Coordinates of C-alpha atoms and ligand atoms in Angstrom, one line a residue:
M1 CA -36.2 -26.9 3.1
N2 CA -33.2 -27.5 5.1
Q3 CA -32.7 -27.2 8.9
L4 CA -30.8 -23.9 8.7
D5 CA -33.2 -22.3 6.4
K6 CA -36.3 -23.3 8.2
K7 CA -35.1 -22.1 11.6
S8 CA -33.1 -19.3 10.1
Q9 CA -30.5 -19.7 12.8
A10 CA -27.7 -22.2 13.3
W11 CA -28.4 -22.9 16.8
S12 CA -32.2 -22.5 17.2
A13 CA -33.1 -25.5 19.4
L14 CA -31.9 -23.8 22.5
F15 CA -33.6 -20.5 22.1
S16 CA -37.1 -19.6 23.3
E17 CA -37.6 -16.4 21.2
P18 CA -36.3 -15.2 17.9
M19 CA -33.9 -12.3 17.5
S20 CA -35.4 -9.0 17.0
D21 CA -35.0 -7.4 13.5
L22 CA -32.8 -4.8 14.9
V23 CA -30.4 -7.3 16.7
K24 CA -30.4 -9.3 13.4
R25 CA -29.2 -6.3 11.5
Y26 CA -26.8 -5.4 14.2
T27 CA -25.1 -8.8 14.4
A28 CA -25.2 -9.8 10.7
S29 CA -22.3 -9.4 8.5
V30 CA -23.5 -10.9 5.2
F31 CA -23.8 -7.5 3.5
F32 CA -20.1 -7.0 3.7
D33 CA -18.5 -10.3 4.2
K34 CA -20.3 -11.8 1.1
R35 CA -17.2 -10.3 -0.4
L36 CA -15.3 -13.4 0.9
W37 CA -17.5 -15.9 -0.9
E38 CA -14.7 -17.2 -3.2
A39 CA -12.3 -17.8 -0.4
D40 CA -15.0 -19.4 1.6
I41 CA -15.8 -22.0 -1.2
T42 CA -12.1 -22.6 -1.8
G43 CA -11.5 -23.1 1.9
S44 CA -14.5 -25.5 2.1
L45 CA -13.6 -27.6 -0.9
A46 CA -10.0 -28.0 0.6
H47 CA -11.6 -29.0 3.9
A48 CA -14.0 -31.5 2.1
E49 CA -11.2 -33.0 0.0
M50 CA -9.2 -33.7 3.2
L51 CA -12.3 -35.0 5.1
A52 CA -12.8 -37.6 2.2
A53 CA -9.2 -38.5 2.0
Q54 CA -9.1 -39.2 5.7
S55 CA -12.4 -41.2 5.4
I56 CA -14.3 -38.9 7.7
I57 CA -16.9 -38.4 4.9
S58 CA -17.5 -40.7 1.9
E59 CA -16.3 -40.0 -1.6
A60 CA -20.0 -39.7 -2.6
D61 CA -20.5 -36.9 -0.1
H62 CA -17.3 -35.2 -1.4
A63 CA -18.5 -35.4 -4.9
S64 CA -22.0 -33.9 -4.0
I65 CA -20.2 -31.0 -2.1
R66 CA -18.1 -30.3 -5.1
H67 CA -21.1 -30.3 -7.4
G68 CA -23.2 -28.2 -5.0
M69 CA -20.2 -25.7 -4.7
A70 CA -20.0 -25.4 -8.5
T71 CA -23.6 -24.5 -8.6
I72 CA -23.3 -21.9 -5.9
R73 CA -20.2 -20.4 -7.6
S74 CA -22.1 -19.9 -10.9
E75 CA -25.1 -18.6 -9.0
I76 CA -23.1 -16.0 -7.2
E77 CA -21.2 -15.0 -10.3
S78 CA -24.4 -14.5 -12.3
G79 CA -26.0 -12.6 -9.4
A80 CA -28.8 -15.2 -9.0
F81 CA -27.7 -16.2 -5.5
E82 CA -30.0 -15.0 -2.9
W83 CA -28.1 -13.6 0.2
K84 CA -30.2 -13.7 3.2
L85 CA -29.9 -11.5 6.2
D86 CA -31.5 -14.2 8.4
L87 CA -28.5 -16.4 7.6
E88 CA -26.2 -13.8 9.3
D89 CA -22.9 -14.2 7.3
V90 CA -21.3 -15.5 4.1
H91 CA -20.5 -18.9 5.7
L92 CA -24.0 -19.7 6.8
N93 CA -25.5 -18.4 3.5
I94 CA -23.2 -20.7 1.5
E95 CA -23.7 -23.6 3.8
A96 CA -27.5 -23.4 3.8
R97 CA -27.6 -23.2 0.0
L98 CA -25.3 -26.2 -0.3
T99 CA -27.5 -28.3 2.0
Q100 CA -30.5 -27.1 0.0
L101 CA -28.8 -28.4 -3.1
V102 CA -27.2 -31.6 -2.0
G103 CA -28.9 -32.6 1.3
D104 CA -27.1 -34.3 4.0
A105 CA -23.7 -34.1 2.3
G106 CA -24.0 -30.4 2.8
K107 CA -24.6 -30.8 6.5
R108 CA -21.4 -33.0 6.7
L109 CA -19.1 -30.3 5.4
H110 CA -18.9 -28.6 8.7
T111 CA -17.5 -31.8 10.4
G112 CA -14.4 -30.9 12.4
R113 CA -14.9 -27.3 11.5
S114 CA -16.3 -24.1 13.2
R115 CA -17.1 -20.8 11.8
N116 CA -14.3 -19.5 13.9
D117 CA -11.5 -21.3 12.0
Q118 CA -13.4 -20.9 8.8
V119 CA -13.6 -17.1 8.9
A120 CA -10.0 -16.8 10.0
T121 CA -9.0 -19.0 7.0
D122 CA -11.3 -17.1 4.6
V123 CA -9.9 -13.6 5.5
R124 CA -6.4 -14.9 5.2
L125 CA -6.9 -16.4 1.8
W126 CA -8.7 -13.3 0.5
L127 CA -6.2 -11.0 1.8
R128 CA -3.3 -13.0 0.4
G129 CA -4.9 -12.6 -3.1
E130 CA -5.3 -8.8 -2.6
M131 CA -1.7 -8.6 -1.5
D132 CA -0.5 -10.2 -4.7
A133 CA -2.4 -7.7 -6.6
I134 CA -1.0 -4.9 -4.5
Q135 CA 2.5 -6.2 -5.2
G136 CA 1.8 -5.8 -8.9
L137 CA 0.6 -2.3 -8.5
L138 CA 3.5 -1.3 -6.3
A139 CA 5.8 -2.5 -9.1
E140 CA 3.9 -0.6 -11.6
L141 CA 4.1 2.6 -9.6
Q142 CA 7.9 2.2 -9.3
R143 CA 8.2 1.7 -13.0
S144 CA 6.2 4.7 -13.7
L145 CA 8.3 6.8 -11.3
L146 CA 11.4 5.4 -12.9
S147 CA 10.2 6.6 -16.4
V148 CA 9.8 10.1 -14.9
A149 CA 13.2 9.9 -13.3
E150 CA 14.8 8.7 -16.6
K151 CA 13.2 11.4 -18.7
H152 CA 14.2 14.2 -16.4
A153 CA 17.5 12.9 -14.9
D154 CA 19.3 16.1 -16.0
V155 CA 16.6 18.6 -14.8
I156 CA 17.8 20.5 -11.8
L157 CA 15.5 21.7 -9.0
P158 CA 16.2 23.2 -5.7
G159 CA 16.4 20.5 -3.0
F160 CA 14.7 21.7 0.3
T161 CA 15.1 21.4 3.9
H162 CA 12.5 23.1 6.1
L163 CA 11.0 24.0 2.7
Q164 CA 13.9 26.5 2.3
V165 CA 16.1 26.2 -0.8
A166 CA 19.1 24.0 0.4
Q167 CA 21.1 22.5 -2.5
P168 CA 20.4 21.8 -6.1
V169 CA 19.3 18.2 -7.0
S170 CA 18.3 16.4 -10.0
F171 CA 14.7 15.8 -10.5
G172 CA 15.5 12.2 -11.4
H173 CA 17.1 11.9 -8.0
H174 CA 14.0 13.3 -6.3
M175 CA 11.8 10.8 -8.1
L176 CA 14.2 8.0 -7.1
A177 CA 13.8 8.8 -3.5
Y178 CA 10.1 7.7 -3.9
V179 CA 11.1 4.6 -5.8
E180 CA 13.2 3.7 -2.8
M181 CA 10.3 4.2 -0.4
F182 CA 7.9 2.1 -2.5
A183 CA 10.5 -0.5 -2.9
R184 CA 10.8 -0.9 0.9
D185 CA 7.0 -1.0 1.0
A186 CA 7.0 -3.9 -1.5
Q187 CA 9.5 -5.7 0.8
R188 CA 7.5 -5.0 3.8
M189 CA 4.3 -6.5 2.1
K190 CA 6.3 -9.6 0.9
D191 CA 7.3 -10.1 4.5
V192 CA 3.7 -9.6 5.9
R193 CA 2.4 -12.1 3.3
K194 CA 4.5 -14.9 5.0
R195 CA 2.5 -14.6 8.1
V196 CA -0.8 -14.1 6.4
N197 CA -0.3 -17.3 4.5
Y198 CA -0.9 -19.6 7.5
L199 CA -3.7 -22.0 8.0
P200 CA -6.1 -21.7 11.0
L201 CA -8.5 -24.3 9.7
G202 CA -8.5 -27.5 11.8
S203 CA -8.5 -25.4 15.0
A204 CA -12.3 -25.7 15.0
A205 CA -14.0 -23.5 17.6
L206 CA -11.0 -23.0 19.8
A207 CA -9.5 -26.2 21.1
G208 CA -8.9 -28.4 18.0
T209 CA -11.2 -31.3 17.0
T210 CA -11.6 -35.0 17.8
Y211 CA -11.6 -36.0 14.0
P212 CA -8.3 -37.2 12.6
L213 CA -7.9 -34.1 10.3
D214 CA -4.8 -33.7 8.1
R215 CA -4.2 -30.0 8.4
E216 CA -1.0 -30.0 6.5
R217 CA -2.7 -31.5 3.5
V218 CA -5.3 -28.7 3.6
A219 CA -2.6 -26.0 3.8
K220 CA -0.8 -27.5 0.8
T221 CA -4.1 -27.7 -1.2
L222 CA -4.6 -24.0 -0.4
G223 CA -1.0 -23.0 -1.2
M224 CA -0.3 -22.1 2.3
V225 CA 3.3 -23.2 2.1
D226 CA 6.7 -21.6 2.7
E227 CA 9.5 -21.0 0.2
R228 CA 10.7 -24.7 0.6
G229 CA 7.2 -26.0 0.1
Q230 CA 6.5 -26.9 3.7
A231 CA 3.0 -26.5 4.9
C232 CA 2.3 -23.4 6.9
V233 CA -0.2 -24.3 9.7
C234 CA -1.1 -22.3 12.8
Q235 CA 0.3 -24.3 15.6
N236 CA -2.0 -23.2 18.5
S237 CA -5.8 -23.4 18.1
L238 CA -6.7 -20.7 20.5
D239 CA -4.3 -18.3 18.8
A240 CA -5.4 -19.5 15.3
V241 CA -9.1 -18.6 15.6
S242 CA -8.6 -15.3 17.5
D243 CA -5.7 -13.2 16.6
R244 CA -5.9 -10.8 13.7
D245 CA -2.4 -9.5 14.0
F246 CA -1.8 -10.4 10.3
A247 CA -4.6 -8.0 9.4
I248 CA -3.1 -5.3 11.6
E249 CA 0.3 -5.8 10.1
F250 CA -1.0 -5.6 6.6
T251 CA -3.0 -2.4 7.5
A252 CA 0.2 -0.9 9.0
A253 CA 2.2 -1.7 5.8
A254 CA -0.7 -0.2 3.8
S255 CA -0.7 3.0 6.0
L256 CA 3.1 3.4 5.3
I257 CA 2.5 3.1 1.6
M258 CA -0.3 5.7 2.0
V259 CA 2.1 7.9 4.0
H260 CA 4.6 7.9 1.2
I261 CA 1.9 8.6 -1.3
S262 CA 0.8 11.5 1.0
R263 CA 4.2 13.0 1.1
L264 CA 4.4 12.8 -2.7
S265 CA 0.9 14.3 -3.0
E266 CA 2.0 17.2 -0.8
E267 CA 5.0 17.9 -3.1
L268 CA 2.8 17.7 -6.2
I269 CA 0.4 20.2 -4.8
V270 CA 3.1 22.6 -3.9
W271 CA 4.8 22.2 -7.2
M272 CA 1.6 22.8 -9.0
S273 CA 0.9 26.1 -7.3
Q274 CA 1.5 29.2 -9.4
N275 CA 4.1 30.3 -7.1
F276 CA 6.3 27.2 -7.9
A277 CA 4.9 26.2 -11.3
F278 CA 7.3 23.3 -11.4
I279 CA 5.0 20.8 -12.9
K280 CA 1.6 20.2 -14.4
I281 CA -0.5 17.0 -14.0
A282 CA -2.7 16.0 -16.9
D283 CA -6.2 17.7 -16.9
R284 CA -8.0 14.3 -16.3
F285 CA -6.5 14.3 -12.8
T286 CA -7.6 17.9 -11.9
T287 CA -10.9 19.7 -11.5
G288 CA -12.0 23.2 -12.1
S289 CA -13.7 25.5 -9.7
S290 CA -17.4 26.4 -10.1
I291 CA -16.8 30.1 -9.4
M292 CA -13.2 30.8 -10.3
P293 CA -12.8 30.1 -13.9
Q294 CA -8.9 30.2 -13.9
K295 CA -8.5 27.3 -11.5
K296 CA -7.2 23.9 -11.9
N297 CA -7.2 22.1 -8.7
P298 CA -5.0 19.1 -7.9
D299 CA -7.9 17.1 -6.5
V300 CA -6.3 13.7 -6.9
P301 CA -3.2 14.3 -4.8
E302 CA -5.4 16.2 -2.3
L303 CA -7.7 13.3 -2.0
A304 CA -4.9 10.8 -1.7
R305 CA -3.4 12.9 1.2
G306 CA -6.9 12.8 2.7
K307 CA -7.5 9.2 2.2
T308 CA -4.2 8.5 4.0
G309 CA -6.0 9.5 7.1
R310 CA -8.7 7.1 6.4
V311 CA -6.3 4.1 6.1
V312 CA -4.3 5.2 9.2
G313 CA -7.7 5.4 10.9
H314 CA -8.4 1.8 9.9
L315 CA -5.1 0.8 11.5
M316 CA -6.2 2.4 14.7
G317 CA -9.5 0.7 14.5
L318 CA -8.1 -2.8 14.0
I319 CA -5.5 -2.4 16.6
T320 CA -8.0 -1.1 19.2
L321 CA -10.4 -3.9 18.2
M322 CA -7.9 -6.5 19.3
K323 CA -6.5 -5.0 22.5
G324 CA -9.3 -6.0 25.0
Q325 CA -10.1 -9.4 23.6
P326 CA -9.5 -12.4 25.9
L327 CA -8.7 -15.8 24.3
A328 CA -10.1 -17.1 22.1
Y329 CA -12.7 -16.1 19.4
N330 CA -15.0 -13.1 20.2
K331 CA -17.6 -11.6 18.0
D332 CA -15.5 -8.4 18.1
N333 CA -13.5 -9.9 15.3
Q334 CA -16.4 -9.6 12.9
E335 CA -15.5 -6.0 12.9
D336 CA -12.1 -6.7 11.3
K337 CA -13.7 -6.9 7.8
E338 CA -14.9 -3.5 6.8
P339 CA -11.7 -1.6 7.7
L340 CA -9.6 -4.3 6.0
F341 CA -11.8 -4.2 2.9
D342 CA -11.7 -0.5 2.7
T343 CA -7.9 -0.4 3.2
V344 CA -7.5 -2.7 0.3
D345 CA -9.9 -0.8 -2.0
T346 CA -8.4 2.7 -1.1
L347 CA -4.8 1.4 -1.5
K348 CA -5.4 -0.3 -4.7
D349 CA -7.3 2.7 -6.4
T350 CA -4.6 5.1 -5.1
L351 CA -1.7 3.1 -6.4
R352 CA -3.4 2.6 -9.7
I353 CA -4.2 6.3 -10.2
F354 CA -0.7 7.5 -9.1
A355 CA 1.1 5.1 -11.5
E356 CA -0.9 6.7 -14.4
M357 CA -0.8 10.3 -13.1
M358 CA 3.0 10.3 -12.7
G359 CA 4.4 8.4 -15.6
G360 CA 1.3 8.4 -17.8
Q361 CA -0.6 5.6 -19.3
L362 CA 1.3 2.5 -20.5
Q363 CA 1.1 2.2 -24.3
A364 CA 1.2 -0.9 -26.3
D365 CA 4.9 -0.5 -27.2
G366 CA 5.9 -0.2 -23.5
S367 CA 6.2 3.7 -23.5
R368 CA 4.0 5.9 -21.6
A369 CA 2.0 8.9 -22.5
G370 CA 0.2 11.6 -20.5
G371 CA 2.1 11.8 -17.3
I372 CA 3.3 14.9 -15.4
T373 CA 4.8 17.7 -17.4
V374 CA 8.0 19.2 -16.0
N375 CA 8.9 22.9 -16.3
A376 CA 12.7 22.6 -16.1
E377 CA 13.3 26.4 -16.5
A378 CA 11.1 27.1 -13.5
M379 CA 12.9 24.6 -11.3
E380 CA 16.3 25.9 -12.4
R381 CA 15.2 29.5 -11.8
A382 CA 14.1 28.6 -8.4
A383 CA 17.4 26.9 -7.6
L384 CA 19.3 30.0 -8.8
R385 CA 17.2 32.2 -6.6
G386 CA 18.0 30.6 -3.3
Y387 CA 21.8 30.6 -3.1
A388 CA 21.6 26.8 -3.5
T389 CA 25.3 26.5 -4.1
A390 CA 26.6 28.4 -1.0
T391 CA 27.7 25.1 0.4
D392 CA 29.8 24.6 -2.7
L393 CA 31.5 27.8 -2.1
A394 CA 32.4 26.8 1.4
D395 CA 33.7 23.5 0.3
Y396 CA 35.7 25.3 -2.3
L397 CA 37.3 27.4 0.5
V398 CA 38.0 24.3 2.5
K399 CA 39.9 22.8 -0.4
K400 CA 42.0 26.1 -0.5
G401 CA 43.1 25.4 3.1
L402 CA 40.3 27.1 5.3
P403 CA 38.8 25.3 8.3
F404 CA 35.1 24.5 7.4
R405 CA 33.7 26.7 10.2
D406 CA 35.6 29.8 8.9
A407 CA 34.7 29.0 5.3
H408 CA 31.0 28.9 6.4
E409 CA 31.3 32.4 7.9
V410 CA 33.0 33.8 4.8
V411 CA 30.2 32.5 2.6
A412 CA 27.6 33.8 5.0
H413 CA 29.0 37.4 4.3
A414 CA 29.1 36.8 0.6
V415 CA 25.5 35.7 0.5
K416 CA 24.4 38.6 2.7
F417 CA 26.2 41.0 0.4
A418 CA 24.8 39.5 -2.6
S419 CA 21.2 39.3 -1.3
E420 CA 21.3 42.9 -0.2
R421 CA 22.0 43.8 -3.8
G422 CA 19.5 41.4 -5.3
M423 CA 22.3 39.5 -6.9
D424 CA 23.1 35.9 -7.3
L425 CA 26.5 34.5 -6.1
T426 CA 27.6 34.0 -9.6
D427 CA 27.0 37.7 -10.3
L428 CA 29.6 38.9 -7.9
P429 CA 32.9 39.9 -9.7
L430 CA 36.1 38.1 -8.8
D431 CA 37.6 41.1 -6.8
T432 CA 34.4 41.1 -4.6
F433 CA 34.9 37.5 -3.9
Q434 CA 38.6 38.2 -3.1
S435 CA 37.5 41.0 -0.7
F436 CA 35.8 38.2 1.3
H437 CA 38.7 35.8 1.0
K438 CA 42.0 36.2 -0.9
S439 CA 42.1 32.5 -2.0
V440 CA 39.1 32.8 -4.3
D441 CA 40.1 32.4 -8.0
K442 CA 38.2 32.4 -11.3
D443 CA 37.6 28.7 -11.2
V444 CA 35.0 29.6 -8.5
Y445 CA 32.3 30.2 -11.1
E446 CA 32.3 26.6 -12.2
V447 CA 31.9 25.6 -8.6
L448 CA 29.0 27.9 -8.1
S449 CA 27.1 26.7 -11.2
L450 CA 24.1 24.4 -10.5
R451 CA 25.3 21.6 -12.7
G452 CA 28.9 21.9 -11.2
S453 CA 27.3 21.7 -7.7
L454 CA 25.2 18.7 -8.7
N455 CA 27.9 16.7 -10.4
A456 CA 30.3 17.3 -7.5
R457 CA 28.1 15.1 -5.3
N458 CA 29.2 11.9 -7.0
T459 CA 29.2 9.6 -4.0
L460 CA 26.9 6.6 -3.6
G461 CA 23.4 7.8 -3.2
G462 CA 24.3 11.3 -4.2
T463 CA 22.5 13.5 -6.7
A464 CA 25.3 13.6 -9.5
S465 CA 24.0 12.6 -12.9
A466 CA 26.3 9.6 -13.0
Q467 CA 24.9 8.4 -9.7
V468 CA 21.3 8.9 -10.9
R469 CA 21.8 6.9 -14.0
Q470 CA 23.4 4.1 -12.1
Q471 CA 20.4 3.9 -9.7
I472 CA 17.9 4.1 -12.5
S473 CA 19.6 1.0 -14.1
R474 CA 19.8 -0.8 -10.9
H475 CA 16.0 -0.3 -10.2
Q476 CA 15.1 -1.2 -13.8
L477 CA 17.0 -4.6 -13.4
R478 CA 15.5 -5.2 -10.1
L479 CA 11.9 -4.5 -11.5
S480 CA 12.5 -6.5 -14.6
S481 CA 12.8 -9.7 -12.5
T482 CA 9.6 -9.2 -10.5
Ligands
LIG1 N1 -19.2 -13.7 10.9 C1 -18.4 -14.2 11.9 C2 -17.1 -13.4 11.8 O1 -16.9 -12.6 10.8 C3 -18.0 -15.6 11.6 C4 -17.6 -16.3 12.9 C5 -18.8 -16.4 13.9 N2 -18.4 -17.2 15.0 C6 -19.2 -17.2 16.0 N3 -18.8 -18.0 17.1 N4 -20.2 -16.5 16.2 O2 -16.2 -13.3 12.7

């Protein structure tokens, strides 16, 4: 039996009584931080390789550590590894097992290292991997939305401001708005990754170490390098072991993604209600009611909207966790893990489910099936109901020489007149229009049509079909190179 195992604590000699069971449970993190096991082994192997290269440990010890870690890896993967609460966390569990397997070589692994720089390194390594997976999922969601945009580029729906019908827009344009949001989210994640990918190891407990470590070598082994291949090493030991700003930044970026998902969810929920009936989502994303047989509830978008609160809550948790901490490491930081893990899990599941719900499941031939169903007639009808082309009539009058403010007034009278009679602007006869202003001619009807209005907005970023198609190609090109 090794020292750690026998005494069950890494620091036993100094203590006159054992920890109570309650305190053990309160302070232990192994039941959640065991999730970091792979990063922990990877970090330890890089550290051991460097210790040997610097002749701080022998090649024989290095070989033993490697073999021992290989055994531990397979034990954990097969579920045979016995995680012990008494050994507090993932780091002490793995180290104790290593020493049990390879003896003194295992005890030498911790030379020039502390759990403080070890855990900071593990969390960064783990998070980096998850962020790469999130990048892939963000790209997939964008591709999915692009496929919806492409399929429905010519479908017209009312664009809203204040949830009041404003001007007609293309449904493709509407989807592309979300593609823009998720593209920025991906950029933001990419930027955060640069700061996550820094090496704390070698800072030891807080002040650095007396051993001649080669930290840059460890950074390179772990892929902690910048675009030019330069090692990214934390430059201040106190900062390296204690700040979790990288985790906060990540959670902030994750919160923004969830906020974007939540906005989309809110729209899906509104669009699915019978009063709108703009879209349907596939049955597998909805649930029925146990009492009202006619119901199909948008549970997935509703839950995503709800889970946004949860992720934003984690951001608040992490940022508050940091605020009162003096330098350097404090045990408070152990509380960074659960919110971070839950943020990653929630975000990944949400991105995956939205990619499939919107564009459908990716088929072998690259097409998609089973995404949202769009009711183009309902959308057009809604746009026609709301005088969505009133601005176009005003612009028409401006082109005939009226100052915009006067044109606005004339149109307001025309809209009032039509709405009192339950008519659309296009239903008004020409002489009625001319009673509002003499310059109105029969070309006004083209201007008042939804499609005419849409295609008139042919400036960069506008909703005209030509613009929407250009944007779709631009995004497709961008996403094909990621
Ligand atoms: N489980 C600890 C954490 O997650 C590891 C570091 C412990 N360091 C210490 N000085 N007690 O933060």
